[in-house]
PDB file of C-alpha atoms in Angstrom:
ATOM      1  CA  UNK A 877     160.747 138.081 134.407  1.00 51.00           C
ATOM      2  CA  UNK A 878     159.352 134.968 135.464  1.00 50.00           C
ATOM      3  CA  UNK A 879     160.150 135.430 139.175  1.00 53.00           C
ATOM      4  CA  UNK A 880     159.087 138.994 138.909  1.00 47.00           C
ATOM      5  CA  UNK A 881     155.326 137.419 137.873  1.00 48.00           C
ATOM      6  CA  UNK A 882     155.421 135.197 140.711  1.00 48.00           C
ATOM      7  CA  UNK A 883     156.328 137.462 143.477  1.00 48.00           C
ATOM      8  CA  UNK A 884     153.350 139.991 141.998  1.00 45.00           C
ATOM      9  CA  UNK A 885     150.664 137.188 142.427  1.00 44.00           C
ATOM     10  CA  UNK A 886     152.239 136.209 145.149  1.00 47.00           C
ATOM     11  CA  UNK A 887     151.818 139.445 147.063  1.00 46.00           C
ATOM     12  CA  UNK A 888     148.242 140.036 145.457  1.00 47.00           C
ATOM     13  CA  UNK A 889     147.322 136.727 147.159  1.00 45.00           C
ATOM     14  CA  UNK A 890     149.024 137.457 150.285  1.00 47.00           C
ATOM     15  CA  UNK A 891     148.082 140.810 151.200  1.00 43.00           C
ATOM     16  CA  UNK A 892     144.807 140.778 153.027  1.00 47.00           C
ATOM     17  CA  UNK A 893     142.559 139.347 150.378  1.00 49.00           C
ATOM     18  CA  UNK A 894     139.357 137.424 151.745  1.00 50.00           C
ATOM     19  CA  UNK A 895     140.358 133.552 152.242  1.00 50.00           C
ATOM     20  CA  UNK A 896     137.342 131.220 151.120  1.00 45.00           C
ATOM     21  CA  UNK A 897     136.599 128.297 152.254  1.00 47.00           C
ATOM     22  CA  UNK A 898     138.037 125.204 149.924  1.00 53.00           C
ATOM     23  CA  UNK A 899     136.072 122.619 149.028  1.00 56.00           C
ATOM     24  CA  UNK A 900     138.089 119.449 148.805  1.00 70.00           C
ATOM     25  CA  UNK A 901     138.339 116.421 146.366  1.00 88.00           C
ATOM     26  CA  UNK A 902     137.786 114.257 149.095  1.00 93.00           C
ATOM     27  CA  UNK A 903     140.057 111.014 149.217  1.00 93.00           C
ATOM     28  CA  UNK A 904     141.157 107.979 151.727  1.00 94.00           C
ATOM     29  CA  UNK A 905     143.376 105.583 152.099  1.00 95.00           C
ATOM     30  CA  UNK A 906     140.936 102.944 154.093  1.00 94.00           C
ATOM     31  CA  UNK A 907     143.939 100.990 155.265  1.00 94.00           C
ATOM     32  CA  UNK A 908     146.401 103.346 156.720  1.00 95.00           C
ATOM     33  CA  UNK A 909     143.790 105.294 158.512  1.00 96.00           C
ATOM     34  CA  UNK A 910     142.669 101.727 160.304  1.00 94.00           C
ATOM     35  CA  UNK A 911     145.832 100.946 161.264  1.00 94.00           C
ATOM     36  CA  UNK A 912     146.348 104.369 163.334  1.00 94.00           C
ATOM     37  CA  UNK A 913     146.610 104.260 166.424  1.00 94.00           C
ATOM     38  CA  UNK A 914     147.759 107.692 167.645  1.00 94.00           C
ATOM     39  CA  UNK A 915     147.171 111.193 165.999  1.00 95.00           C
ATOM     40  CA  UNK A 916     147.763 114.639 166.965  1.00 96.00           C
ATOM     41  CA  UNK A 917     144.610 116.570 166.258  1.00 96.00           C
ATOM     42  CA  UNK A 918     144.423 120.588 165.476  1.00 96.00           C
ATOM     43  CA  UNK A 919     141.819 122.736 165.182  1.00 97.00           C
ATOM     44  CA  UNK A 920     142.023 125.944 163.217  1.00 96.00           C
ATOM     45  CA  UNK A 921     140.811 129.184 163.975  1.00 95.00           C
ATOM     46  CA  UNK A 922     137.459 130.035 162.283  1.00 96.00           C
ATOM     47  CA  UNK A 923     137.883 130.853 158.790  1.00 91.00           C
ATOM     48  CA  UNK A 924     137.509 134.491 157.481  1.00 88.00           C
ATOM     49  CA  UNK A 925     136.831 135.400 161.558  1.00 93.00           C
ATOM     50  CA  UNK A 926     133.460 134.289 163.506  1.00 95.00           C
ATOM     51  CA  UNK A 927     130.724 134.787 160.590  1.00 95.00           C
ATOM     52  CA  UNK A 928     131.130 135.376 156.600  1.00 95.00           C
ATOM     53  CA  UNK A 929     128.122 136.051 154.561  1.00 95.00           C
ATOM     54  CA  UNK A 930     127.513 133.995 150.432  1.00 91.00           C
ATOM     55  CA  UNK A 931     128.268 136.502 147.869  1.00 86.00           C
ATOM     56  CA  UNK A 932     125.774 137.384 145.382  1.00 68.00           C
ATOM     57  CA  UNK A 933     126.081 137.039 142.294  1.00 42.00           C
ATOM     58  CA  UNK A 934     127.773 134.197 142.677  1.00 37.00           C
ATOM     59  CA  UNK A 935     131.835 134.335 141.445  1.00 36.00           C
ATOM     60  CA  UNK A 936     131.430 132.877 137.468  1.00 32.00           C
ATOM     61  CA  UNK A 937     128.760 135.837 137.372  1.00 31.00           C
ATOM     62  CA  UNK A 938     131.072 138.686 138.399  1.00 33.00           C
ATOM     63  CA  UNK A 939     134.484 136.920 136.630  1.00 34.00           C
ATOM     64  CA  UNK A 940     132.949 138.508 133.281  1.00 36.00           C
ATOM     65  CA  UNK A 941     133.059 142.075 134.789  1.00 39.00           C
ATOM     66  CA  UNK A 942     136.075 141.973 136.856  1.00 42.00           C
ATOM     67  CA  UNK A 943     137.871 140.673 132.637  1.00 42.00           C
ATOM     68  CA  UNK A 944     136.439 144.078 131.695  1.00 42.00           C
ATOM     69  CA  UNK A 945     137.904 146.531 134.163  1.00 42.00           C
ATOM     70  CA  UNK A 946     140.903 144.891 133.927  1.00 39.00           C
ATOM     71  CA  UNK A 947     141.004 145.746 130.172  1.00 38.00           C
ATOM     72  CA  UNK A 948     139.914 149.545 131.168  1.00 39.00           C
ATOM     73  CA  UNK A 949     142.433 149.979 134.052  1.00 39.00           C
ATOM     74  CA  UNK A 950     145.339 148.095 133.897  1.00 39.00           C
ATOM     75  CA  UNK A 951     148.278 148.572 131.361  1.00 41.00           C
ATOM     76  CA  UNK A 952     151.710 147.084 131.733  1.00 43.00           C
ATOM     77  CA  UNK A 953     154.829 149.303 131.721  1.00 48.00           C
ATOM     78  CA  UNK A 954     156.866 149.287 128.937  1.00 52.00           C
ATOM     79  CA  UNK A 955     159.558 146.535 128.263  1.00 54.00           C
ATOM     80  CA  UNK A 956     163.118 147.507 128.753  1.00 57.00           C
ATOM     81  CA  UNK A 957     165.747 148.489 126.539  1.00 57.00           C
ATOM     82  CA  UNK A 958     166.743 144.901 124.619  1.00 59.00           C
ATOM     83  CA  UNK A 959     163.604 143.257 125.342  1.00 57.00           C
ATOM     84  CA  UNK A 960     162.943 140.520 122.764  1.00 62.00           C
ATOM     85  CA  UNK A 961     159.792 140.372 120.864  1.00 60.00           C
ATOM     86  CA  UNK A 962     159.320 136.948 123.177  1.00 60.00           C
ATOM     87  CA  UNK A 963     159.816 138.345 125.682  1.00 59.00           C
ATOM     88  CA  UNK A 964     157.787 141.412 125.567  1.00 55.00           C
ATOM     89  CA  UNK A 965     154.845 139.338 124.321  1.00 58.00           C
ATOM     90  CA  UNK A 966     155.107 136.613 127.669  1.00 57.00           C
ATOM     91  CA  UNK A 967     155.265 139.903 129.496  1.00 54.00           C
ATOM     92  CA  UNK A 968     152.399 141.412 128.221  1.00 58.00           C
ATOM     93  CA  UNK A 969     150.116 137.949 128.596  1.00 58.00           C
ATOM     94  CA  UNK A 970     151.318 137.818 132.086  1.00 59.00           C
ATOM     95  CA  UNK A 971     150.982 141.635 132.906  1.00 59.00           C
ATOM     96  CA  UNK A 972     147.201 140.766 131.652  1.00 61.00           C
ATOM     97  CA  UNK A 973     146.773 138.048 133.452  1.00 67.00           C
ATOM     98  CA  UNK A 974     147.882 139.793 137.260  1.00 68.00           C
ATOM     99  CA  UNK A 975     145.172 143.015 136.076  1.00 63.00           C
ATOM    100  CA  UNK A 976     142.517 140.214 135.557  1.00 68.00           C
ATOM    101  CA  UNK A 977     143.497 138.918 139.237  1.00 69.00           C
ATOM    102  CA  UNK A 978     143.780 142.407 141.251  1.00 76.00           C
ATOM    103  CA  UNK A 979     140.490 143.331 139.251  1.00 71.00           C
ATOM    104  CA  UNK A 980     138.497 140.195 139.963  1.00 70.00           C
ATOM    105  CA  UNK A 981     139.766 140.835 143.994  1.00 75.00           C
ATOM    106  CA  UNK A 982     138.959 144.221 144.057  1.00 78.00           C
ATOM    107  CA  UNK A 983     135.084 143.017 142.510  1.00 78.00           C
ATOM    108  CA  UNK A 984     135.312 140.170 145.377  1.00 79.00           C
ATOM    109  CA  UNK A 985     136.175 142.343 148.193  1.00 82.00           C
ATOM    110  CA  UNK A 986     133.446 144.993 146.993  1.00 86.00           C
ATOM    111  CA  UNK A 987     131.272 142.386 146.568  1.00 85.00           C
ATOM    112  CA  UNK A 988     131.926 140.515 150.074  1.00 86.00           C
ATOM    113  CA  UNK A 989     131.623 144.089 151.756  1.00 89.00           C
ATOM    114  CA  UNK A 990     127.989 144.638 150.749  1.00 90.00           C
ATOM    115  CA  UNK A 991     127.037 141.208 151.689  1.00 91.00           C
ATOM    116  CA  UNK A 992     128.394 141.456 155.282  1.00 92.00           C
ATOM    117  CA  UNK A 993     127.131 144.565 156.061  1.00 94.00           C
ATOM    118  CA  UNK A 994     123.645 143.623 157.037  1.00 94.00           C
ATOM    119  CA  UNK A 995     125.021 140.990 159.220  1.00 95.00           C
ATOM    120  CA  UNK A 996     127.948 143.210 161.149  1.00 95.00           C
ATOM    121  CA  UNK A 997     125.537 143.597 164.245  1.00 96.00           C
ATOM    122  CA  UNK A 998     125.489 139.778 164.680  1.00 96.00           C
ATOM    123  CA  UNK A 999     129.212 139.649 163.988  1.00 95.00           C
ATOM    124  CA  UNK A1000     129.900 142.220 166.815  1.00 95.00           C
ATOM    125  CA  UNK A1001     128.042 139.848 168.874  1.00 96.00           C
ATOM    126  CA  UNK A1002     129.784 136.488 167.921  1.00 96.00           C
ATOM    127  CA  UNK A1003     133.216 138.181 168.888  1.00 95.00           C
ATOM    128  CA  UNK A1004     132.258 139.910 171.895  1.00 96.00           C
ATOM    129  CA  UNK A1005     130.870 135.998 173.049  1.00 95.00           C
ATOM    130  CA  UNK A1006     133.983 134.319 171.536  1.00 95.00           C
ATOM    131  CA  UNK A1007     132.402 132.497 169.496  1.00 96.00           C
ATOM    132  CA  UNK A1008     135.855 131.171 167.493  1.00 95.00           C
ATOM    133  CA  UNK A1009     137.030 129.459 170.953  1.00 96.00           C
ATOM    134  CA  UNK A1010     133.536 128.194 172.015  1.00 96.00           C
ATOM    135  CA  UNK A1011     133.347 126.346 169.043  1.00 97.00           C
ATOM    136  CA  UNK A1012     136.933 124.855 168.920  1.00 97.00           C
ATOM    137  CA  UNK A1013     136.117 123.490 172.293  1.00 97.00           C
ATOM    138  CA  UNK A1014     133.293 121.784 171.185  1.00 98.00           C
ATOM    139  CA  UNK A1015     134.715 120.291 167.718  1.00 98.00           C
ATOM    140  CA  UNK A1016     137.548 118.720 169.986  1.00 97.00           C
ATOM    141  CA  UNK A1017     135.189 117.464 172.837  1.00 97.00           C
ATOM    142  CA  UNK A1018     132.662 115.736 170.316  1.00 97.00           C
ATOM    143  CA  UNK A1019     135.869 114.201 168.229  1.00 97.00           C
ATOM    144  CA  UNK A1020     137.197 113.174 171.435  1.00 96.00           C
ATOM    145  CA  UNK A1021     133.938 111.486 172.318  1.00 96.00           C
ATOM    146  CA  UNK A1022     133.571 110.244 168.878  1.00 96.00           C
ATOM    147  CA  UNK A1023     133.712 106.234 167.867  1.00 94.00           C
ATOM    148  CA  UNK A1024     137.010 107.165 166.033  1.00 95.00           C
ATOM    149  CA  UNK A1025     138.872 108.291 168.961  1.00 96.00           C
ATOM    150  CA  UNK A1026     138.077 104.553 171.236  1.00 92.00           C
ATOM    151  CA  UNK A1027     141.185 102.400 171.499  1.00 89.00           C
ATOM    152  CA  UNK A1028     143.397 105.777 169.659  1.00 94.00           C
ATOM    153  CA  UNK A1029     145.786 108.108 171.275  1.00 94.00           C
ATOM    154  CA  UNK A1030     144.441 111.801 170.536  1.00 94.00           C
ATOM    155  CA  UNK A1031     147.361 113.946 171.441  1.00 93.00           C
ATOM    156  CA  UNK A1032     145.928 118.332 171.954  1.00 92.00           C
ATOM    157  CA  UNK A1033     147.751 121.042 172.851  1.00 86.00           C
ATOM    158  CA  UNK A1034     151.388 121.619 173.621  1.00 78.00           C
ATOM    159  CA  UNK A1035     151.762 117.998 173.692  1.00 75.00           C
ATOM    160  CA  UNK A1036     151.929 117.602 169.762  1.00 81.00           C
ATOM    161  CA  UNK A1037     155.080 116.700 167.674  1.00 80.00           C
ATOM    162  CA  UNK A1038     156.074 117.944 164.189  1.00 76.00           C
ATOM    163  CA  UNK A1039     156.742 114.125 163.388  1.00 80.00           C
ATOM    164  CA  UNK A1040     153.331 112.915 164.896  1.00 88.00           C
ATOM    165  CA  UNK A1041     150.601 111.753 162.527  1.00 94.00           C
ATOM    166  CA  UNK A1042     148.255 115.009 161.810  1.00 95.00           C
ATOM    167  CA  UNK A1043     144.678 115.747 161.582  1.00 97.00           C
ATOM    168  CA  UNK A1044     143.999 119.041 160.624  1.00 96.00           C
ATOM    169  CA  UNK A1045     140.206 120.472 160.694  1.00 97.00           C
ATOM    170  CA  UNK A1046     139.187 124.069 159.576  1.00 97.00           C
ATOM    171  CA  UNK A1047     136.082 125.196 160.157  1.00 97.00           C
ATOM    172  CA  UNK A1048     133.921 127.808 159.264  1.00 97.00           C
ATOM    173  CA  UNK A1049     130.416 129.475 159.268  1.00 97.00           C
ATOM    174  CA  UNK A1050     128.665 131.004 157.015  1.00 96.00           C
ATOM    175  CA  UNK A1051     125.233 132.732 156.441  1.00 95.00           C
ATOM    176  CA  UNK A1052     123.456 132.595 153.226  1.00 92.00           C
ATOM    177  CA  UNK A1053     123.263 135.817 151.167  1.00 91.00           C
ATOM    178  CA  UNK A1054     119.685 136.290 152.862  1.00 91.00           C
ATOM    179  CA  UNK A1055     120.686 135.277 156.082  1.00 93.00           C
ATOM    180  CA  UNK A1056     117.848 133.055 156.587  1.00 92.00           C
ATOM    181  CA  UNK A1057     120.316 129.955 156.812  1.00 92.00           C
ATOM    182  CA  UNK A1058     123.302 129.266 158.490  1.00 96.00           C
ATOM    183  CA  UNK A1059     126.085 126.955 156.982  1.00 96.00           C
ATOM    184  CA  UNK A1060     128.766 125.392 158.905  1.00 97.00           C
ATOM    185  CA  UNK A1061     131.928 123.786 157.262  1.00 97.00           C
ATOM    186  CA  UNK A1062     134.791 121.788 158.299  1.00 97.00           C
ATOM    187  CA  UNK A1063     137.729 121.105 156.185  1.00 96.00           C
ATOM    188  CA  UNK A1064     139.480 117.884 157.268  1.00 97.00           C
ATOM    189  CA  UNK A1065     143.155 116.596 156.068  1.00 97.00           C
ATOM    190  CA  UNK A1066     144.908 113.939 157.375  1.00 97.00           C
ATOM    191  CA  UNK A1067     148.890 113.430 157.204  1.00 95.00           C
ATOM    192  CA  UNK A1068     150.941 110.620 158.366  1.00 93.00           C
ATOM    193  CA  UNK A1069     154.653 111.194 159.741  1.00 91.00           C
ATOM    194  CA  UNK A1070     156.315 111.312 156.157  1.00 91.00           C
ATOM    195  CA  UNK A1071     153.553 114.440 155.503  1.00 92.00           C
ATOM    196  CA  UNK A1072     151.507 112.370 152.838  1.00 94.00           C
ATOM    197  CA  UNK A1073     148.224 112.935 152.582  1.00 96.00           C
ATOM    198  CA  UNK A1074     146.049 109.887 153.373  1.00 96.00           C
ATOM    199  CA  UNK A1075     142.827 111.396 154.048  1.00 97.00           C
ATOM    200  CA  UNK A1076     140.625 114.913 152.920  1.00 96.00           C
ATOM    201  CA  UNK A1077     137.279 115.884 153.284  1.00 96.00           C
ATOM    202  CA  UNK A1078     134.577 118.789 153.531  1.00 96.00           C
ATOM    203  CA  UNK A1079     132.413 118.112 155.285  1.00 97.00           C
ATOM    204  CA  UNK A1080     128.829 120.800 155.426  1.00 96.00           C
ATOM    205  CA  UNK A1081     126.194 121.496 157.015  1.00 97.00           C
ATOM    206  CA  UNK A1082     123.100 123.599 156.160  1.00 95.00           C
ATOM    207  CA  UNK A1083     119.863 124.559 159.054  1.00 94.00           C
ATOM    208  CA  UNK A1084     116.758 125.049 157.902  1.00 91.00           C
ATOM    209  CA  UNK A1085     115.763 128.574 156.984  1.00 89.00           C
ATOM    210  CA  UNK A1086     114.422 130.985 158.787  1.00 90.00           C
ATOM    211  CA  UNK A1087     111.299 131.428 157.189  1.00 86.00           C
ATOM    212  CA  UNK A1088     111.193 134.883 157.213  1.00 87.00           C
ATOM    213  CA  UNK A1089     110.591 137.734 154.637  1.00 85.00           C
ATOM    214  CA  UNK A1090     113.550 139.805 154.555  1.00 91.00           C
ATOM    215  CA  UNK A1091     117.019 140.286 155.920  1.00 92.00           C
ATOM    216  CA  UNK A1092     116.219 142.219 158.741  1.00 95.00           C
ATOM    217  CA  UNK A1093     113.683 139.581 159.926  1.00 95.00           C
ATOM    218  CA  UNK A1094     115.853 136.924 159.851  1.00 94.00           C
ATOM    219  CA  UNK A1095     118.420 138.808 161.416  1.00 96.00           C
ATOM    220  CA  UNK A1096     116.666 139.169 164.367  1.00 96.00           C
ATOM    221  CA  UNK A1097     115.553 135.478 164.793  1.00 96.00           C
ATOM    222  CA  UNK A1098     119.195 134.621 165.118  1.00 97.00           C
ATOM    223  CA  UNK A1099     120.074 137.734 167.284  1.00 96.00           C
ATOM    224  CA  UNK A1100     117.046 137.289 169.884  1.00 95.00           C
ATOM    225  CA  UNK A1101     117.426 136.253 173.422  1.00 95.00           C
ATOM    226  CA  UNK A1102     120.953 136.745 173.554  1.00 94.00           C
ATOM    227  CA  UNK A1103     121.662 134.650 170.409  1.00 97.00           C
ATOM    228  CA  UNK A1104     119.597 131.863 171.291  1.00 97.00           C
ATOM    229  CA  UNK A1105     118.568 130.251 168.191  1.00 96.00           C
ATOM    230  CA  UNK A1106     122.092 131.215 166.609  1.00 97.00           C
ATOM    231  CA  UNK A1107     124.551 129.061 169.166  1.00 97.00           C
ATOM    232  CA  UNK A1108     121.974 126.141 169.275  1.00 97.00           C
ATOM    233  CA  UNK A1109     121.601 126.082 165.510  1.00 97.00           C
ATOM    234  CA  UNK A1110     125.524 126.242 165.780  1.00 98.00           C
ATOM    235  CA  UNK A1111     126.128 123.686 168.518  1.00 98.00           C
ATOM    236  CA  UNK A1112     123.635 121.593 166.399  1.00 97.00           C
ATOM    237  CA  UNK A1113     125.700 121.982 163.222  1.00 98.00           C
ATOM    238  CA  UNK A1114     129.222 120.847 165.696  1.00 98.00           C
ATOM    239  CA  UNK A1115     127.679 117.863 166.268  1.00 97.00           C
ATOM    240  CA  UNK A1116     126.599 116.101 163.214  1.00 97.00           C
ATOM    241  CA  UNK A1117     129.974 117.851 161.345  1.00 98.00           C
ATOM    242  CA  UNK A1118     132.203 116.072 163.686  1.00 98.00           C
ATOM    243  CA  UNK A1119     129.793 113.318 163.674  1.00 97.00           C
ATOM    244  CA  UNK A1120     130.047 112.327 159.751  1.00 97.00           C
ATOM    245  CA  UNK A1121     134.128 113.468 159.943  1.00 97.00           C
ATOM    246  CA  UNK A1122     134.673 110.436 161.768  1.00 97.00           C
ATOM    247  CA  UNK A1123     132.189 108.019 160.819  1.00 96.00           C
ATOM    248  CA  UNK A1124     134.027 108.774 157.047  1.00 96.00           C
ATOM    249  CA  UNK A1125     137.471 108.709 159.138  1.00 96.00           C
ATOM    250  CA  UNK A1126     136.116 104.981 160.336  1.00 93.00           C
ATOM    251  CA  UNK A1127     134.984 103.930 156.533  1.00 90.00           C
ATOM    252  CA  UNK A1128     131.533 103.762 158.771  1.00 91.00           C
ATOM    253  CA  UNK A1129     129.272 105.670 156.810  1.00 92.00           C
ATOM    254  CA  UNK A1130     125.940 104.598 155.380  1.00 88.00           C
ATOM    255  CA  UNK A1131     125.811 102.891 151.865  1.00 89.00           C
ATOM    256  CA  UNK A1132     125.377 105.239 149.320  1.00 89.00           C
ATOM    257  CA  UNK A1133     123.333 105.028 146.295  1.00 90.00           C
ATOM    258  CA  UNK A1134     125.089 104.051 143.252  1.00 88.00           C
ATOM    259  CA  UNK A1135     123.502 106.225 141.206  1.00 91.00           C
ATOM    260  CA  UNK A1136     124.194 109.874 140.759  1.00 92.00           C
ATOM    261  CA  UNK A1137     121.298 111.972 140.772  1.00 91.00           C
ATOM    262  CA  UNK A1138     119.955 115.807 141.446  1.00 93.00           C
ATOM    263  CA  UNK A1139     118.324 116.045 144.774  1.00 92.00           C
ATOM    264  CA  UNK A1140     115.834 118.344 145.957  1.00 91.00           C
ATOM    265  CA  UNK A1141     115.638 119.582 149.676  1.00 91.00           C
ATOM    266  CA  UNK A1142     113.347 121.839 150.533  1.00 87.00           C
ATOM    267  CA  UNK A1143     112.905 123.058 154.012  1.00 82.00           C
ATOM    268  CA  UNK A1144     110.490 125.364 155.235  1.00 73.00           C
ATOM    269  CA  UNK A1145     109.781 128.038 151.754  1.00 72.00           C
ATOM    270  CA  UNK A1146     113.597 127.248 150.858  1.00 76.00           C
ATOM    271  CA  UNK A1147     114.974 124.798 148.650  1.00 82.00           C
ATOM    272  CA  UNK A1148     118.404 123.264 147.522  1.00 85.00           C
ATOM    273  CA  UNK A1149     119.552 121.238 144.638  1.00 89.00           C
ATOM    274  CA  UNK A1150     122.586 118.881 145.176  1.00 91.00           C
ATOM    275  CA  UNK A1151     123.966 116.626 142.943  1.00 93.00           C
ATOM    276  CA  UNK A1152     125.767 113.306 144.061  1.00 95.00           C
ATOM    277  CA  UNK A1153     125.400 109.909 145.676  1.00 95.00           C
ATOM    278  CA  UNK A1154     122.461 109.821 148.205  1.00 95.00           C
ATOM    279  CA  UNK A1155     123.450 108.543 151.873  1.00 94.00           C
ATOM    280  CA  UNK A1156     120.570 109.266 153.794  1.00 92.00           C
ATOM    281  CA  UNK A1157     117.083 110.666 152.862  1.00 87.00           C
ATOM    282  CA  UNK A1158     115.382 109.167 155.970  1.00 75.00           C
ATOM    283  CA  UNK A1159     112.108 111.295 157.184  1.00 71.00           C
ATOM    284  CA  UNK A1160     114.393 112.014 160.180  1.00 78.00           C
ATOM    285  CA  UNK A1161     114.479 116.279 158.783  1.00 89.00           C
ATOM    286  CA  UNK A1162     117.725 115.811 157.297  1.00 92.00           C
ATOM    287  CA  UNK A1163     119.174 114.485 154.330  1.00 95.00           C
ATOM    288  CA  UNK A1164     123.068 113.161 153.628  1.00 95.00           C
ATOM    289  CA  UNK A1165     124.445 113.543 150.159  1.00 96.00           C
ATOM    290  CA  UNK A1166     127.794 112.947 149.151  1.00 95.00           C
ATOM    291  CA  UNK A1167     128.452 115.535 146.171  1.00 94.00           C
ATOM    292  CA  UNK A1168     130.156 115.098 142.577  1.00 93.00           C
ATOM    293  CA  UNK A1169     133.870 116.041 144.490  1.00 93.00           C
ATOM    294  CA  UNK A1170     132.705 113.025 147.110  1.00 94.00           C
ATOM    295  CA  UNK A1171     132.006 115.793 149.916  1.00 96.00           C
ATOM    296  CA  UNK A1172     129.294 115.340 152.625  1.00 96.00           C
ATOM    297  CA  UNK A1173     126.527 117.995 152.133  1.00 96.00           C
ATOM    298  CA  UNK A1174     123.951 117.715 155.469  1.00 96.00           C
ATOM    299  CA  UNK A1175     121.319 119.361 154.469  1.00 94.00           C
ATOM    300  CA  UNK A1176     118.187 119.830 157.211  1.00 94.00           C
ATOM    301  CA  UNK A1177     114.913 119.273 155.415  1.00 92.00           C
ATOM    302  CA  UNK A1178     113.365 116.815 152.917  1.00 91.00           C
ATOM    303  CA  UNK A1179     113.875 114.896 150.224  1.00 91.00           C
ATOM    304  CA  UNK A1180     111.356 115.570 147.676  1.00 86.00           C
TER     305      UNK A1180
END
C-alpha cells in the first residue's frame, strides 16, 4: 500500500504539472567556498519556459477551495478482500490526501492559465527571439567577469566532470499578476566533489513598475519597439543577480542591519513590503534586503 501511495504522488508530481520557482533557505560554508579554486558552473534552462505570470489569489487563498473539491470529487475505491481495519483507515487518509493534491493542481493549473493569458503575445515574442539562450549567455559572461571568478578555474561546457566541484544556477522570470513589473530569479546551489551542499541562495530581483493603468497598457510598454524596454529591463536584472550571487559567493556583501524589520519600497504608484535584514537602502533607486529565509530581495525603488 505504501509504495502504491508513493508512485500515485509521484506520477501526480511528475506528469506535466507547472514547476515553481523555490525559494531557498539560503546557507554557506564561508571556508570551503574560499578555499575553491576550480568549479564547473551550469546554467539551467529558464524555469517554466521564457516568461511565467504571479498567480492571483495567491496559493494559501485557493488551498481552502482546492480541500473542498477534493471532498466533492474524489472517493477512494474500496479496500480489498482481508483488508484490516488499519489498514483500510491509512488507506483512506492517504487516498484523501492524493484528492487534496490532484485538486489543489488542477485549481493551480486553472489558475496559472488565466494569469498567462494576457501575457501569451509577449511570450510568443520571447521564444521567437530566444530569449532562454540570450540570457544564459549573459548570466555566464557577467559570472565569468565577476570578482569571484579572478584567480578560479571556471570550467563551461563539454569540459565539465561529474566529480568536479558544481555550481548550479536556475533562473527565471516572472511578471507580476498585472504585468506592470518584471521579476527575475536565480536559484544558486553549490556542491563540492563528495555532492555536499556548501552553499544555496535565491537570489531576486524586482524593476520598477510600469506605471500604467491596466494590463493591456503595460503590456505594450514592454512589447514596444521590438521589446525594447523588456530585454533592457532584463539585461538590467542579469547584471545585479549575478552581481549579488557572487559578492554572497565571496562573503563580500554589505553589512546588514542587525535588526529585523518590515520595509517599505515603493516605486513609481507601486509598493512592496519585505521583511528581513536591510543591506542597502542607499538613494541610489534600489534597495537590498536580505529576507526572513536569508534570501537577497533587489528591489528598484525607495526606502520609505
Amino acid at each position: 500500500m505504501k509504495n502504491i501511495i508513493l508512485l500515485l504522488v509521484f506520477a501526480l508530481f511528475s506528469s506535466g504539472c507547472t514547476k515553481t520557482a523555490t525559494y531557498h533557505i539560503a546557507t554557506i560554508d564561508a571556508d570551503k567556498v574560499n578555499q575553491l579554486k576550480s568549479i564547473s558552473l551550469k546554467v539551467d534552462s529558464l524555469e517554466n519556459g521564457p516568461l511565467t505570470v504571479d498567480i492571483h489569489p495567491e496559493p494559501w487563498r485557493y488551498t481552502s477551495i482546492s480541500s473542498n473539491m477534493a471532498a466533492a470529487q474524489y472517493s477512494a475505491p474500496p479496500p480489498p478482500p482481508g483488508t484490516s481495519p488499519g489498514q483500510a483507515a491509512a488507506a483512506g487518509v492517504a487516498g484523501s490526501l492524493i484528492g487534496t493534491l490532484i485538486a489543489s493542481e488542477m485549481a493551480k493549473s486553472r489558475a496559472q492559465k488565466e494569469a498567462q493569458l494576457p501575457a501569451q503575445s509577449l511570450l510568443d515574442e520571447l521564444s521567437a527571439l530566444n530569449v532562454e539562450g540570450l540570457s544564459q549567455d549573459r548570466i555566464y559572461n557577467r559570472f565569468l567577469l565577476s570578482n569571484f571568478s579572478q584567480g578560479r578555474s571556471v570550467v563551461t561546457g563539454e569540459g565539465q566532470n561529474k566529480k568536479d566541484i558544481r555550481l548550479m544556477i536556475s533562473p527565471s522570470i516572472k511578471l507580476t499578476n498585472s504585468l506592470d513589473v518584471l521579476k527575475f530569479n536565480l536559484n544558486a546551489e553549490l556542491k563540492d566533489k563528495n555532492n555536499k551542499l556548501i552553499y544555496k541562495n535565491s537570489i531576486e530581483y524586482w524593476s520598477e513598475g510600469t506605471t500604467s493603468i491596466s494590463k493591456s497598457e503595460s503590456l505594450d510598454y514592454w512589447q514596444r519597439e521590438g521589446l525594447e524596454a523588456f530585454l533592457n529591463e532584463l539585461d538590467i536584472a542579469i547584471d545585479f543577480t549575478v552581481e549579488y550571487l557572487t559578492d554572497s559567493l565571496n562573503n563580500s556583501l554589505p553589512i546588514q542591519e542587525e535588526q529585523q524589520k518590515t520595509h517599505k519600497v515603493t516605486s513609481g504608484n507601486s509598493w512592496v513590503l519585505v521583511r528581513g535584514n536591510l543591506l542597502d537602502g542607499s538613494d541610489r533607486g534600489y534597495v537590498i534586503i536580505r529576507d526572513l529565509r536569508g534570501n537577497i530581495k533587489i528591489i528598484r525603488g525607495i526606502l520609505m
